[in-house]
Structures are given as C-alpha cells and as structure tokens.
mmCIF file of C-alpha atoms and ligand atoms in Angstrom:
data_model
loop_
_atom_site.group_PDB
_atom_site.id
_atom_site.type_symbol
_atom_site.label_atom_id
_atom_site.label_comp_id
_atom_site.label_asym_id
_atom_site.label_seq_id
_atom_site.Cartn_x
_atom_site.Cartn_y
_atom_site.Cartn_z
ATOM 1 C CA MET A 1442 8.542 13.959 -18.808
ATOM 2 C CA SER A 1443 8.551 11.617 -15.844
ATOM 3 C CA GLY A 1444 6.247 10.863 -12.948
ATOM 4 C CA PHE A 1445 6.977 8.999 -9.735
ATOM 5 C CA GLY A 1446 4.651 6.913 -7.547
ATOM 6 C CA ARG A 1447 6.119 5.657 -4.276
ATOM 7 C CA GLY A 1448 5.345 2.347 -2.594
ATOM 8 C CA LYS A 1449 3.628 2.247 0.800
ATOM 9 C CA VAL A 1450 3.336 0.140 3.933
ATOM 10 C CA ILE A 1451 0.336 -0.030 6.236
ATOM 11 C CA LEU A 1452 1.473 0.284 9.848
ATOM 12 C CA LEU A 1453 -1.941 -0.482 11.380
ATOM 13 C CA GLY A 1454 -5.499 -0.955 10.132
ATOM 14 C CA GLU A 1455 -5.484 -2.683 6.710
ATOM 15 C CA HIS A 1456 -8.798 -4.294 5.733
ATOM 16 C CA ALA A 1457 -10.634 -2.531 8.566
ATOM 17 C CA VAL A 1458 -10.041 0.664 6.534
ATOM 18 C CA VAL A 1459 -12.275 -0.776 3.786
ATOM 19 C CA TRP A 1460 -15.108 -0.701 6.402
ATOM 20 C CA GLY A 1461 -14.543 2.906 7.487
ATOM 21 C CA VAL A 1462 -12.003 2.423 10.291
ATOM 22 C CA PRO A 1463 -8.902 4.702 10.206
ATOM 23 C CA ALA A 1464 -5.536 3.253 9.205
ATOM 24 C CA LEU A 1465 -1.938 4.420 9.621
ATOM 25 C CA ALA A 1466 0.389 4.136 6.655
ATOM 26 C CA ALA A 1467 3.728 5.381 5.382
ATOM 27 C CA GLY A 1468 5.228 6.096 1.972
ATOM 28 C CA LEU A 1469 8.392 4.264 0.881
ATOM 29 C CA ASP A 1470 11.349 5.682 -1.070
ATOM 30 C CA ARG A 1471 11.174 3.024 -3.766
ATOM 31 C CA GLY A 1472 8.377 2.957 -6.282
ATOM 32 C CA VAL A 1473 7.567 3.332 -9.967
ATOM 33 C CA LEU A 1474 8.987 5.858 -12.445
ATOM 34 C CA ALA A 1475 7.028 6.510 -15.644
ATOM 35 C CA GLU A 1476 7.794 8.618 -18.719
ATOM 36 C CA ALA A 1477 5.305 9.722 -21.387
ATOM 37 C CA ARG A 1478 6.317 10.663 -24.954
ATOM 38 C CA PRO A 1479 4.338 11.528 -28.074
ATOM 39 C CA ALA A 1480 4.013 8.402 -30.265
ATOM 40 C CA ARG A 1481 2.036 7.005 -33.184
ATOM 41 C CA ILE A 1482 0.088 4.621 -30.912
ATOM 42 C CA ALA A 1483 -0.890 5.318 -27.310
ATOM 43 C CA ALA A 1484 0.385 2.470 -25.110
ATOM 44 C CA LEU A 1485 1.704 1.563 -21.667
ATOM 45 C CA ALA A 1486 4.870 -0.529 -21.402
ATOM 46 C CA CYS A 1487 6.097 -1.795 -18.037
ATOM 47 C CA ALA A 1488 9.609 -3.012 -17.235
ATOM 48 C CA PRO A 1489 10.774 -5.436 -15.930
ATOM 49 C CA TRP A 1490 7.476 -7.240 -16.672
ATOM 50 C CA GLY A 1491 7.857 -6.913 -20.452
ATOM 51 C CA THR A 1492 4.206 -5.862 -20.895
ATOM 52 C CA ASP A 1493 3.168 -3.498 -23.710
ATOM 53 C CA ASP A 1494 -0.553 -2.696 -23.737
ATOM 54 C CA PRO A 1495 -2.034 -0.346 -26.331
ATOM 55 C CA LEU A 1496 -4.780 2.007 -25.184
ATOM 56 C CA GLY A 1497 -8.076 0.081 -25.145
ATOM 57 C CA ALA A 1498 -6.409 -3.361 -24.815
ATOM 58 C CA ASP A 1499 -8.672 -5.800 -22.998
ATOM 59 C CA THR A 1500 -6.164 -6.522 -20.219
ATOM 60 C CA GLU A 1501 -6.144 -5.141 -16.675
ATOM 61 C CA LEU A 1502 -3.248 -2.796 -17.515
ATOM 62 C CA GLY A 1503 -4.888 -1.790 -20.811
ATOM 63 C CA ARG A 1504 -8.227 -1.022 -19.104
ATOM 64 C CA ALA A 1505 -6.582 0.868 -16.235
ATOM 65 C CA PHE A 1506 -4.480 2.897 -18.702
ATOM 66 C CA SER A 1507 -7.565 3.735 -20.781
ATOM 67 C CA ALA A 1508 -9.443 4.775 -17.627
ATOM 68 C CA VAL A 1509 -6.857 7.398 -16.616
ATOM 69 C CA VAL A 1510 -6.250 8.617 -20.196
ATOM 70 C CA GLU A 1511 -9.977 9.060 -20.865
ATOM 71 C CA ALA A 1512 -10.601 10.779 -17.520
ATOM 72 C CA HIS A 1513 -7.651 13.154 -17.973
ATOM 73 C CA PRO A 1514 -8.673 16.831 -17.474
ATOM 74 C CA ARG A 1515 -7.217 17.644 -20.941
ATOM 75 C CA ALA A 1516 -8.853 14.680 -22.726
ATOM 76 C CA PRO A 1517 -8.922 13.829 -25.575
ATOM 77 C CA LEU A 1518 -5.120 13.460 -25.331
ATOM 78 C CA PRO A 1519 -2.778 13.087 -28.302
ATOM 79 C CA PRO A 1520 -1.325 9.541 -28.515
ATOM 80 C CA LEU A 1521 1.262 9.119 -25.741
ATOM 81 C CA ARG A 1522 3.490 6.133 -25.075
ATOM 82 C CA VAL A 1523 4.135 5.671 -21.355
ATOM 83 C CA GLU A 1524 7.125 3.603 -20.281
ATOM 84 C CA ALA A 1525 7.175 2.606 -16.632
ATOM 85 C CA SER A 1526 9.993 1.155 -14.600
ATOM 86 C CA VAL A 1527 8.631 -0.796 -11.619
ATOM 87 C CA ALA A 1528 10.926 -1.200 -8.600
ATOM 88 C CA LEU A 1529 8.383 -2.884 -6.294
ATOM 89 C CA PRO A 1530 7.184 -6.491 -6.115
ATOM 90 C CA ALA A 1531 3.652 -6.831 -7.527
ATOM 91 C CA GLY A 1532 0.848 -8.309 -5.398
ATOM 92 C CA ALA A 1533 3.029 -8.007 -2.311
ATOM 93 C CA GLY A 1534 1.173 -5.419 -0.218
ATOM 94 C CA LEU A 1535 3.569 -2.551 -0.998
ATOM 95 C CA GLY A 1536 1.106 -0.608 -3.164
ATOM 96 C CA CYS A 1537 2.661 -1.581 -6.515
ATOM 97 C CA SER A 1538 -0.513 -1.128 -8.580
ATOM 98 C CA ALA A 1539 -1.295 2.238 -6.953
ATOM 99 C CA ALA A 1540 2.320 3.401 -7.415
ATOM 100 C CA LEU A 1541 2.103 2.498 -11.094
ATOM 101 C CA GLY A 1542 -1.229 4.324 -11.414
ATOM 102 C CA VAL A 1543 0.124 7.464 -9.736
ATOM 103 C CA ALA A 1544 3.316 7.377 -11.825
ATOM 104 C CA VAL A 1545 1.273 7.057 -15.036
ATOM 105 C CA VAL A 1546 -1.091 9.901 -14.034
ATOM 106 C CA ARG A 1547 1.916 12.144 -13.226
ATOM 107 C CA ALA A 1548 3.694 11.236 -16.479
ATOM 108 C CA LEU A 1549 0.532 12.105 -18.466
ATOM 109 C CA ASP A 1550 0.282 15.404 -16.566
ATOM 110 C CA GLU A 1551 3.920 16.277 -17.299
ATOM 111 C CA ALA A 1552 3.518 15.488 -20.985
ATOM 112 C CA THR A 1553 0.361 17.592 -21.300
ATOM 113 C CA GLY A 1554 1.487 20.482 -19.082
ATOM 114 C CA HIS A 1555 -1.282 19.866 -16.550
ATOM 115 C CA ALA A 1556 -0.264 20.834 -12.991
ATOM 116 C CA ALA A 1557 -2.109 18.723 -10.411
ATOM 117 C CA SER A 1558 -1.931 18.688 -6.608
ATOM 118 C CA ASP A 1559 -1.144 15.407 -4.790
ATOM 119 C CA ALA A 1560 -4.829 15.242 -3.785
ATOM 120 C CA GLU A 1561 -5.950 15.481 -7.423
ATOM 121 C CA VAL A 1562 -3.425 12.833 -8.503
ATOM 122 C CA ALA A 1563 -4.695 10.561 -5.700
ATOM 123 C CA GLU A 1564 -8.293 11.039 -6.781
ATOM 124 C CA ARG A 1565 -7.614 10.386 -10.481
ATOM 125 C CA SER A 1566 -5.569 7.267 -9.739
ATOM 126 C CA LEU A 1567 -8.493 5.759 -7.783
ATOM 127 C CA THR A 1568 -10.106 5.037 -11.197
ATOM 128 C CA TRP A 1569 -6.995 3.013 -11.997
ATOM 129 C CA GLU A 1570 -7.136 1.130 -8.669
ATOM 130 C CA ARG A 1571 -10.770 0.159 -9.209
ATOM 131 C CA VAL A 1572 -9.783 -1.837 -12.299
ATOM 132 C CA PHE A 1573 -7.464 -3.987 -10.160
ATOM 133 C CA HIS A 1574 -9.145 -4.106 -6.761
ATOM 134 C CA GLY A 1575 -12.898 -3.781 -7.164
ATOM 135 C CA ASN A 1576 -13.663 -2.004 -3.875
ATOM 136 C CA PRO A 1577 -10.477 -0.166 -2.828
ATOM 137 C CA SER A 1578 -10.644 1.997 0.295
ATOM 138 C CA GLY A 1579 -8.522 4.635 -1.476
ATOM 139 C CA LEU A 1580 -5.714 4.237 1.052
ATOM 140 C CA ASP A 1581 -3.105 2.927 -1.400
ATOM 141 C CA ASN A 1582 -3.506 5.558 -4.119
ATOM 142 C CA THR A 1583 -3.745 8.356 -1.513
ATOM 143 C CA MET A 1584 -0.613 7.308 0.416
ATOM 144 C CA VAL A 1585 1.293 6.648 -2.770
ATOM 145 C CA ALA A 1586 0.504 10.141 -4.070
ATOM 146 C CA HIS A 1587 1.302 11.967 -0.804
ATOM 147 C CA GLY A 1588 4.013 9.937 1.002
ATOM 148 C CA GLY A 1589 4.984 10.686 4.599
ATOM 149 C CA VAL A 1590 3.344 9.018 7.605
ATOM 150 C CA ALA A 1591 -0.380 9.571 7.794
ATOM 151 C CA ARG A 1592 -3.778 8.586 9.146
ATOM 152 C CA TYR A 1593 -6.326 7.765 6.475
ATOM 153 C CA VAL A 1594 -10.100 7.376 6.702
ATOM 154 C CA ARG A 1595 -12.025 6.280 3.628
ATOM 155 C CA GLY A 1596 -13.409 9.291 1.766
ATOM 156 C CA ALA A 1597 -11.676 11.877 3.983
ATOM 157 C CA PRO A 1598 -8.568 13.983 3.249
ATOM 158 C CA LEU A 1599 -5.293 12.435 4.369
ATOM 159 C CA GLU A 1600 -4.062 13.582 7.780
ATOM 160 C CA ARG A 1601 -0.256 13.865 8.053
ATOM 161 C CA LEU A 1602 1.160 12.785 11.414
ATOM 162 C CA ASP A 1603 3.714 14.713 13.380
ATOM 163 C CA VAL A 1604 6.341 11.971 13.686
ATOM 164 C CA ARG A 1605 8.470 12.474 16.791
ATOM 165 C CA ARG A 1606 11.161 9.951 15.788
ATOM 166 C CA PRO A 1607 11.508 8.406 12.305
ATOM 167 C CA LEU A 1608 10.304 4.817 12.206
ATOM 168 C CA ARG A 1609 12.837 2.201 11.153
ATOM 169 C CA LEU A 1610 11.250 -0.804 9.497
ATOM 170 C CA VAL A 1611 12.392 -4.086 8.035
ATOM 171 C CA VAL A 1612 10.182 -5.341 5.203
ATOM 172 C CA GLY A 1613 10.188 -9.095 4.552
ATOM 173 C CA ASP A 1614 8.759 -10.476 1.322
ATOM 174 C CA SER A 1615 7.241 -13.977 1.350
ATOM 175 C CA GLY A 1616 7.488 -14.066 -2.452
ATOM 176 C CA GLU A 1617 3.890 -15.402 -2.515
ATOM 177 C CA PRO A 1618 1.791 -13.097 -4.707
ATOM 178 C CA SER A 1619 -1.719 -12.442 -3.442
ATOM 179 C CA SER A 1620 -4.839 -10.789 -4.821
ATOM 180 C CA THR A 1621 -6.092 -7.797 -2.822
ATOM 181 C CA ARG A 1622 -9.507 -8.234 -4.433
ATOM 182 C CA ALA A 1623 -9.748 -11.890 -3.272
ATOM 183 C CA MET A 1624 -8.541 -11.078 0.250
ATOM 184 C CA VAL A 1625 -10.984 -8.158 0.626
ATOM 185 C CA GLU A 1626 -13.821 -10.426 -0.591
ATOM 186 C CA GLY A 1627 -12.757 -13.100 1.923
ATOM 187 C CA VAL A 1628 -13.000 -10.586 4.783
ATOM 188 C CA ALA A 1629 -16.442 -9.473 3.511
ATOM 189 C CA ARG A 1630 -17.611 -13.123 3.715
ATOM 190 C CA GLN A 1631 -16.484 -13.285 7.362
ATOM 191 C CA ARG A 1632 -18.562 -10.193 8.036
ATOM 192 C CA GLU A 1633 -21.615 -11.835 6.458
ATOM 193 C CA ARG A 1634 -21.172 -14.905 8.683
ATOM 194 C CA ASP A 1635 -21.091 -12.976 11.990
ATOM 195 C CA GLU A 1636 -21.612 -9.243 11.796
ATOM 196 C CA ALA A 1637 -21.610 -8.605 15.551
ATOM 197 C CA ARG A 1638 -18.251 -10.325 15.973
ATOM 198 C CA PHE A 1639 -16.854 -8.545 12.933
ATOM 199 C CA ASP A 1640 -17.889 -5.169 14.366
ATOM 200 C CA LYS A 1641 -16.043 -5.994 17.611
ATOM 201 C CA SER A 1642 -12.865 -6.633 15.625
ATOM 202 C CA LEU A 1643 -13.331 -3.324 13.789
ATOM 203 C CA ALA A 1644 -13.733 -1.499 17.110
ATOM 204 C CA ALA A 1645 -10.585 -3.187 18.449
ATOM 205 C CA ILE A 1646 -8.575 -2.185 15.357
ATOM 206 C CA ALA A 1647 -9.892 1.386 15.567
ATOM 207 C CA ALA A 1648 -8.567 1.559 19.144
ATOM 208 C CA LEU A 1649 -5.173 0.158 18.048
ATOM 209 C CA VAL A 1650 -4.940 2.773 15.301
ATOM 210 C CA GLU A 1651 -5.750 5.713 17.583
ATOM 211 C CA ASN A 1652 -3.218 4.475 20.149
ATOM 212 C CA GLY A 1653 -0.723 3.932 17.332
ATOM 213 C CA ARG A 1654 -1.077 7.527 16.327
ATOM 214 C CA LEU A 1655 -0.332 8.660 19.883
ATOM 215 C CA ALA A 1656 2.683 6.332 20.016
ATOM 216 C CA ILE A 1657 4.070 7.744 16.737
ATOM 217 C CA GLU A 1658 3.517 11.316 17.900
ATOM 218 C CA ALA A 1659 5.219 10.531 21.225
ATOM 219 C CA GLY A 1660 8.123 8.647 19.574
ATOM 220 C CA ASP A 1661 7.232 5.510 21.573
ATOM 221 C CA ALA A 1662 8.485 2.586 19.464
ATOM 222 C CA HIS A 1663 7.838 0.085 22.252
ATOM 223 C CA ALA A 1664 4.107 0.917 22.385
ATOM 224 C CA LEU A 1665 3.791 1.012 18.597
ATOM 225 C CA GLY A 1666 5.443 -2.412 18.337
ATOM 226 C CA GLN A 1667 2.967 -3.885 20.836
ATOM 227 C CA LEU A 1668 0.056 -2.429 18.865
ATOM 228 C CA MET A 1669 1.441 -3.962 15.659
ATOM 229 C CA ASP A 1670 1.594 -7.375 17.366
ATOM 230 C CA LEU A 1671 -2.024 -7.025 18.525
ATOM 231 C CA ASN A 1672 -3.123 -5.998 15.030
ATOM 232 C CA GLN A 1673 -1.397 -9.106 13.650
ATOM 233 C CA HIS A 1674 -3.512 -11.330 15.978
ATOM 234 C CA LEU A 1675 -6.700 -9.771 14.644
ATOM 235 C CA LEU A 1676 -5.536 -10.077 11.007
ATOM 236 C CA SER A 1677 -4.669 -13.752 11.577
ATOM 237 C CA ALA A 1678 -8.160 -14.319 12.987
ATOM 238 C CA TRP A 1679 -9.466 -13.036 9.622
ATOM 239 C CA MET A 1680 -7.373 -15.783 7.947
ATOM 240 C CA LEU A 1681 -5.073 -13.250 6.263
ATOM 241 C CA SER A 1682 -1.750 -14.595 7.497
ATOM 242 C CA THR A 1683 0.231 -17.452 5.948
ATOM 243 C CA THR A 1684 2.881 -19.842 7.208
ATOM 244 C CA ALA A 1685 5.604 -17.837 5.433
ATOM 245 C CA LEU A 1686 4.365 -14.560 6.965
ATOM 246 C CA GLU A 1687 4.128 -16.145 10.437
ATOM 247 C CA ASP A 1688 7.648 -17.574 10.090
ATOM 248 C CA MET A 1689 9.086 -14.180 9.149
ATOM 249 C CA ILE A 1690 7.145 -12.418 11.927
ATOM 250 C CA GLY A 1691 8.346 -14.987 14.495
ATOM 251 C CA ALA A 1692 11.960 -14.664 13.317
ATOM 252 C CA ALA A 1693 11.783 -10.862 13.432
ATOM 253 C CA ARG A 1694 10.435 -10.854 16.997
ATOM 254 C CA ALA A 1695 13.048 -13.409 18.105
ATOM 255 C CA ALA A 1696 15.778 -11.194 16.579
ATOM 256 C CA GLY A 1697 14.644 -8.224 18.695
ATOM 257 C CA ALA A 1698 11.959 -6.443 16.641
ATOM 258 C CA LYS A 1699 9.654 -4.250 18.754
ATOM 259 C CA GLY A 1700 6.653 -5.607 16.860
ATOM 260 C CA ALA A 1701 5.819 -7.264 13.552
ATOM 261 C CA LYS A 1702 2.791 -7.842 11.344
ATOM 262 C CA LEU A 1703 1.714 -8.500 7.812
ATOM 263 C CA THR A 1704 1.214 -5.363 5.746
ATOM 264 C CA GLY A 1705 -1.364 -4.819 3.019
ATOM 265 C CA ALA A 1706 -3.882 -7.407 1.942
ATOM 266 C CA GLY A 1707 -2.127 -10.501 3.366
ATOM 267 C CA GLY A 1708 -2.590 -14.022 2.001
ATOM 268 C CA GLY A 1709 1.076 -13.714 0.962
ATOM 269 C CA GLY A 1710 3.045 -10.588 0.183
ATOM 270 C CA CYS A 1711 5.037 -8.708 2.794
ATOM 271 C CA MET A 1712 5.414 -8.277 6.544
ATOM 272 C CA ILE A 1713 6.947 -5.351 8.418
ATOM 273 C CA ALA A 1714 8.967 -5.343 11.614
ATOM 274 C CA LEU A 1715 9.602 -2.240 13.708
ATOM 275 C CA VAL A 1716 13.205 -1.957 14.926
ATOM 276 C CA GLU A 1717 14.959 0.604 17.095
ATOM 277 C CA SER A 1718 18.321 1.008 15.357
ATOM 278 C CA ALA A 1719 20.196 0.198 12.161
ATOM 279 C CA GLU A 1720 21.989 -2.542 14.105
ATOM 280 C CA HIS A 1721 18.704 -4.192 15.172
ATOM 281 C CA GLY A 1722 17.412 -3.754 11.622
ATOM 282 C CA ALA A 1723 20.387 -5.620 10.183
ATOM 283 C CA ALA A 1724 19.895 -8.463 12.696
ATOM 284 C CA VAL A 1725 16.171 -8.716 11.882
ATOM 285 C CA ALA A 1726 16.823 -8.626 8.117
ATOM 286 C CA ARG A 1727 19.435 -11.389 8.521
ATOM 287 C CA ALA A 1728 16.971 -13.521 10.504
ATOM 288 C CA ILE A 1729 14.376 -13.183 7.717
ATOM 289 C CA GLU A 1730 16.932 -13.879 4.983
ATOM 290 C CA ALA A 1731 18.117 -16.965 6.873
ATOM 291 C CA LEU A 1732 14.631 -18.387 6.268
ATOM 292 C CA GLY A 1733 15.134 -17.895 2.508
ATOM 293 C CA PHE A 1734 13.060 -14.704 2.116
ATOM 294 C CA ALA A 1735 14.099 -11.300 0.770
ATOM 295 C CA ALA A 1736 14.235 -8.370 3.228
ATOM 296 C CA PHE A 1737 15.114 -4.693 3.084
ATOM 297 C CA GLU A 1738 15.366 -1.903 5.628
ATOM 298 C CA THR A 1739 13.747 1.487 5.358
ATOM 299 C CA GLU A 1740 13.144 4.583 7.466
ATOM 300 C CA VAL A 1741 9.861 6.493 7.307
ATOM 301 C CA GLY A 1742 8.820 9.853 8.696
HETATM 302 C C1 LIG B 686 -4.319 -3.044 0.605
HETATM 303 O O1 LIG B 686 -3.039 -2.418 0.512
HETATM 304 C C2 LIG B 686 -5.087 -2.464 1.748
HETATM 305 C C3 LIG B 686 -6.462 -3.090 1.984
HETATM 306 O O2 LIG B 686 -6.941 -2.481 3.191
HETATM 307 C C4 LIG B 686 -7.418 -2.829 0.854
HETATM 308 C C5 LIG B 686 -7.853 -1.379 0.722
HETATM 309 O O3 LIG B 686 -7.633 -0.605 1.638
HETATM 310 O O4 LIG B 686 -8.458 -1.071 -0.330
HETATM 311 C C6 LIG B 686 -6.378 -4.585 2.228
#
C-alpha cells in the first residue's frame, strides 16, 4: 500500500508566485515513498530521519499528519501506521515537505481504497504544507502531485507545457538548510518597505516566466538559460542568494551551463544549472563538486 511524492525544481518564478505571478516548475524522479498499514497506534515514521510521531503529536510532522488524516474523505480512519522513506534533502528547495505530504496522502488513499485524482491529492496535501510553510502558494504540493513541466498560477489549475526538447539540469546542493517560511516572510518585509519597487520586480519576473514558457515550447535552451540568469539577479536583489549558492552558480556558468539560478526558497538549499548535453552536465557537476558541494544530474520533460 504505497504512495509516491516526487521532488520538484522551480525553473523560473519562485517567491513571485506567492504574490500571484506565474511560475514554471518541473517534477523530479526522486522523491518520497510511503506505505500505510493497519496498526494499534496511528503514527508517521520517516527514514532516514528516525522520526516516529503518533497521530496528534505536538510536532510539525505530528500536526501535519493529523491534518491529512482528519481531513481524509473516509475519516474517521482506522489506526494506520505510515512509514516513509525520504530520498530528498530537507529544507533544500526540492519540495521535500510537499513530496512527503503527497506520499502520505497517497499511502492513506491506497490503504483505505480511496481513488483520488492528482488534483485532489494536490489539494489535500496543501493542508499539510500549511503546517510547515504558513502561506504556501500551492506550487510545491501541486507540482509534486502532478510531475512533468508546468506553468502554475496560485489558485488556478496546473497548466502542462508542451516541452519541445527535454531539459537537462544539474542540481547543486549547498548543504545549508533554509526555512521557506522565513524566506517568504523576508520577501514580504521587502514589499512593505517599497511596494512600487516590489511590483516592478514582480512584473519583470512575470515577463521572464512568459518568455521562459515560449523558450521551453520552442526547445530554445540558450534563451531559457538567459532568462534563468536574469531571474537569479532579481532573486539576489531580494536577498535570497548566499555565498555558497553564488559560488555554485558561478562555477556552473564557467563550466559551460546555459544559465543557472537558485531554486525554491533560497537562503541556502539548492541551485539549478541548465546544460545542453550529458557531457556538459558532467563537467558542470564536477565543477560544483570541486567546490565541496553535492550535485546530481536530471532530465525533465
Ligand atoms: C518554495 O519551493 C517556493 C516559494 O515560492 C514558496 C511558495 O511558492 O509557497 C518560495
């Protein structure tokens, strides 16, 4: 009785998406696998973290688990023990908490014989995300439930993109965990300080996203890479980049990446670099690893 939630990367538009601007994102192959079995006590255990939270525990995982169990369409549920295996770094911008939420929702559905569409799974796992992130745009749980390459606008159904050529990415992990909630609050404070300027940045990101969509649909990696670089400038201006992220981005560009940027909430976590071939990908990954950071290659679309 297992459920899978994939990780995700944001290609363009993180943070701005919280304020209603579209974003482009892609599902990853790696993620979280969860299994639910009847048990004496309902609980959620996560490996490799070694956590074991009974239903109703006053921890973030315990509260999130209770939220999705209590809101289940077949509630009240018999006691179920969910065991999750997490193959994503947490707090790294790859959608780990959303992937766990989606995996848990799917495992509960399997165990109770409830058939749900991806859209329903995405909606129910938003309750989970709220426990961790306060004011999530819904992008993470939606992408994680659907996968593929898509354009997302807060509150609207996901729009799948017609990807002309699969996108090859290198993901570099700074190893610095960051809090999405804190980073989103930091951006909100910048908006309070100068709303007119903030709105100009939102308009600029909206234009990058719409051009990014055209680039993906046309298979134009060169244009998409340039748009990613421009998005990175705007994210840095919102104080979301770090020295480690900048170092990895610089190394990726120097090793021939078409473009590179942080992905997700920033303040640590991961960056992505767009590359044209497996050969370029290997060179970019090596350049990131030479700085002492972990990197992996993936293809999306
Ligand atoms: C986090 O993966 C993406 C953010 O835009 C937050 C959100 O969309 O809720 C930073």
